[in-house]
Short mmCIF file of C-alpha atoms in Angstrom, two decimals:
data_model
loop_
_atom_site.label_atom_id
_atom_site.label_comp_id
_atom_site.label_asym_id
_atom_site.label_seq_id
_atom_site.Cartn_x
_atom_site.Cartn_y
_atom_site.Cartn_z
CA ALA A 1 0.00 0.00 0.00
CA SER A 2 2.92 2.37 0.62
CA GLN A 3 3.98 2.21 -3.01
CA HIS A 4 0.46 2.96 -4.21
CA PHE A 5 0.12 5.86 -1.77
CA GLN A 6 3.41 7.34 -2.98
CA GLU A 7 2.28 6.99 -6.59
CA LEU A 8 -0.96 8.82 -5.81
CA ALA A 9 0.60 11.53 -3.66
CA ALA A 10 3.82 12.23 -5.55
CA GLY A 11 3.47 10.58 -8.96
CA PRO A 12 4.61 7.26 -10.41
CA ASN A 13 8.17 8.44 -11.05
CA ARG A 14 8.75 9.60 -7.46
CA VAL A 15 8.39 6.32 -5.55
CA THR A 16 11.25 5.61 -3.14
CA GLY A 17 12.09 2.68 -0.91
CA THR A 18 8.98 0.60 -1.57
CA ARG A 19 9.75 -1.33 -4.75
CA LEU A 20 11.38 -4.60 -3.77
CA SER A 21 11.38 -6.46 -7.08
CA ASP A 22 13.13 -9.81 -7.21
CA ALA A 23 13.90 -9.80 -3.48
CA ARG A 24 15.19 -13.28 -2.64
CA TYR A 25 14.33 -13.45 1.05
CA HIS A 26 14.04 -17.23 0.88
CA ASP A 27 17.72 -17.44 -0.13
CA VAL A 28 18.69 -15.17 2.76
CA ALA A 29 16.81 -17.48 5.14
CA THR A 30 18.64 -20.49 3.71
CA GLY A 31 21.94 -18.67 4.22
CA PHE A 32 21.09 -18.38 7.91
CA GLY A 33 20.34 -22.10 8.18
CA CYS A 34 16.55 -21.84 7.88
CA HIS A 35 14.26 -23.33 5.28
CA GLY A 36 13.37 -21.01 2.40
CA VAL A 37 10.53 -21.32 -0.11
CA HIS A 38 9.73 -19.10 -3.09
CA VAL A 39 6.02 -19.07 -4.01
CA ARG A 40 5.02 -17.65 -7.40
CA GLU A 41 1.46 -19.00 -7.73
CA ILE A 42 -1.40 -18.85 -5.22
CA ALA A 43 -1.95 -22.61 -5.60
CA ALA A 44 1.50 -23.24 -4.11
CA LEU A 45 0.93 -21.10 -1.00
CA GLY A 46 -1.16 -23.61 0.97
CA PRO A 47 1.26 -26.50 0.42
CA ALA A 48 4.20 -24.23 1.34
CA ILE A 49 2.53 -23.27 4.63
CA ARG A 50 1.67 -26.89 5.44
CA GLU A 51 5.24 -27.95 4.67
CA ALA A 52 6.63 -25.17 6.88
CA PHE A 53 4.57 -26.35 9.86
CA ALA A 54 5.42 -30.01 9.17
CA ARG A 55 9.14 -29.24 9.13
CA GLY A 56 8.99 -27.71 12.58
CA GLU A 57 11.84 -25.32 11.89
CA PRO A 58 12.07 -21.63 11.01
CA THR A 59 10.87 -21.10 7.45
CA CYS A 60 10.70 -18.05 5.22
CA ILE A 61 7.93 -18.19 2.62
CA ASN A 62 8.69 -15.53 0.02
CA VAL A 63 5.45 -14.83 -1.87
CA GLU A 64 5.53 -12.87 -5.13
CA ILE A 65 2.54 -10.58 -5.53
CA ASP A 66 1.12 -8.48 -8.33
CA LEU A 67 1.71 -4.83 -7.48
CA ALA A 68 -0.60 -3.45 -10.15
CA PRO A 69 -4.01 -3.59 -8.41
CA PHE A 70 -4.71 -1.05 -5.70
CA PRO A 71 -5.44 -2.57 -2.27
CA PRO A 72 -9.14 -2.22 -1.30
CA GLU A 73 -8.39 -0.05 1.74
CA LEU A 74 -6.54 2.46 -0.43
CA LEU A 75 -9.50 2.74 -2.77
CA LEU A 76 -11.72 3.52 0.22
CA LEU A 77 -9.37 6.27 1.35
CA MET A 78 -9.34 7.80 -2.13
CA LYS A 79 -13.14 8.23 -1.98
CA ARG A 80 -12.96 10.51 1.08
#
């Protein structure tokens, strides 16, 4: 939501510190001895969560999301 707010308030070319494209947090977790999973599709999220609980160890589930749609709460704020 921060990125969308910055785009609305300052313009699309003035966004700072909120675009984290291709962040590989799951690899960072693995580097620290934890389990890391990269989820690209919603269908893989449930199995990743179940696997994380079954493993019983710290797990980072890095979920890619589509940044294009505005979050619903931001749309409500824009109507005020």
